[in-house]
Amino acid sequence: MNNYKPTILIIIGISGDLSKRKLLPAIGQIAATGMIPDQFKIIGVTRQKGIRIDDLLEYTTNKGYIYQNTMMFNMDLTDPKDFERLQNYLEDIEKEFGNESQYIFYLSVPPTVSKSIVELIGLSGMAKKEGTKLLLEKPFGVDLKSAVDLVEHIDKYFSIEQVYRIDHYLAKETAQNIIVFRNGNSLFKKTWNKDFIEKIEVTVSEEIGIEGRANFYEQTGALRDLIQSHLLQLLALTLMELPKEGQFDQVPSLRYDALKALKIPIEKSLVAHAKRGQYNGYREEVGNNESMVETFASIDLESSDPRWEGVKIRLTTGKALKEKYTEIKIYYKKDNENESNELHLRLQPDEGISFSVWAKRPGYEHQVSRHALNFSFKDHFTSIPDAYEQVLFNAINGDHSLFSSSEEVTETWKVIDGLQKAWETSTYDIILYKKGSTIEEIIG
Ligand code: BG6
């Protein structure tokens, strides 16, 4: 018998794409490593009748485990009686276990329905049960006001410790490495400030378009979908103070402090500091000829933290671009033309780190050229766990360090609030770009 707590994972919206592509494969993988509770069951909640677990295993390698440990449960997500029925069902499973179990509710449903589900779990009394947890997928609201409302709503039924807000980028192995790398290398630790660093750029470039998510994307756009969440969180990991030795539970509040100091200087010039674009063909795809929704966004930020005063910061993301990659680039200050160094933290694909140095070119003259010192994870490790494995493992074991707190979420909305409003009212500055463009081709 292992030491992990008996657990019932209730996936609300199990028939959706997320559980098919990410959640079920991730649980299969955790089980394959043996790091899953011995007493573990998945309850697949869906409104649709006739869905079987076999229909959802296309991407799962450990099919046998999921098949044996999943039970489907049909219910109406708006009916309190059905929540009572669910509660009785969970209690019966606990009786079979012969042990108290934690209930983990994973809400894999559109944000429009999650609010009432939270309420119905709360009213059923299940939220108050010892060990119950609530896992929420982004987006957390659509702007500052709705995010604050949502936080207040959830606070009525769940305590802070019970809630896990997922930003899967925080759980990517290479994002977790940012803190470890900064902490473990004294050269970089000592120079991680405005005296040595000129500029920081975080980029998430995607090859895919909106993949049929027309409704979702028309209400979202690149600023809300990626900048408000993944890019600002990667930036926070880059700018924050390091936690005290091994104290990873401090990380969310350190990220929050870094976020609090950020501002987009649009009052200086909206167009110079915030650029938006849309790929050609997007309007036909969503069936809206006048859509001003951006599929590309690039914004400059400033930090008021004295450690980062004057450092240029840029976040860029876009869909239907030439390449897929996520990268943090740190540009070191130069003393003369040849002496600038760059550190690249590559989060995906080809995860790794490279650092550019200058070296003398062989020959009679004193000429130098720039070369990269390169480290690739794939040369040293055979596999990198998927972010959702980490998300589920940490939630089962009550580790909050890889989740965004409600304070962080509202702070990220605050950072983009002025820009969101400015873009809602200005119609002239959208750059139309060809699918397959590079970032340079879009914004120079
Ligand atoms: C999601 C966004 O949160 O992240 C998607 O909603 C985006 O639009 C995706 O494509 C990117 O995640 P990853 O892990 O594929 O880089």
XYZ file of C-alpha atoms and ligand atoms in Angstrom, residues 138 168-169 172 206 208 213 225-226 230 319 324 348, ligand 1:
29
model
C -8.417 29.036 -17.512
C -0.435 24.605 -17.553
C 2.609 26.665 -18.569
C 5.861 22.687 -17.882
C 2.313 28.999 -32.519
C -1.610 26.374 -35.350
C -12.557 27.216 -31.646
C -5.889 33.782 -24.196
C -2.112 33.764 -23.828
C 0.931 31.988 -19.826
C -1.184 32.037 -34.047
C 6.081 26.763 -32.923
C 9.459 24.082 -26.231
C -3.954 27.309 -24.268
C -4.568 28.302 -25.215
O -4.079 27.752 -22.943
O -2.572 27.138 -24.577
C -4.379 27.853 -26.659
O -5.964 28.435 -24.934
C -2.912 27.585 -26.940
O -4.882 28.831 -27.556
C -2.328 26.639 -25.886
O -2.797 27.008 -28.231
C -0.823 26.477 -26.050
O -0.365 25.480 -25.186
P 0.899 24.584 -25.565
O 1.164 23.780 -24.334
O 0.515 23.767 -26.761
O 2.020 25.531 -25.897
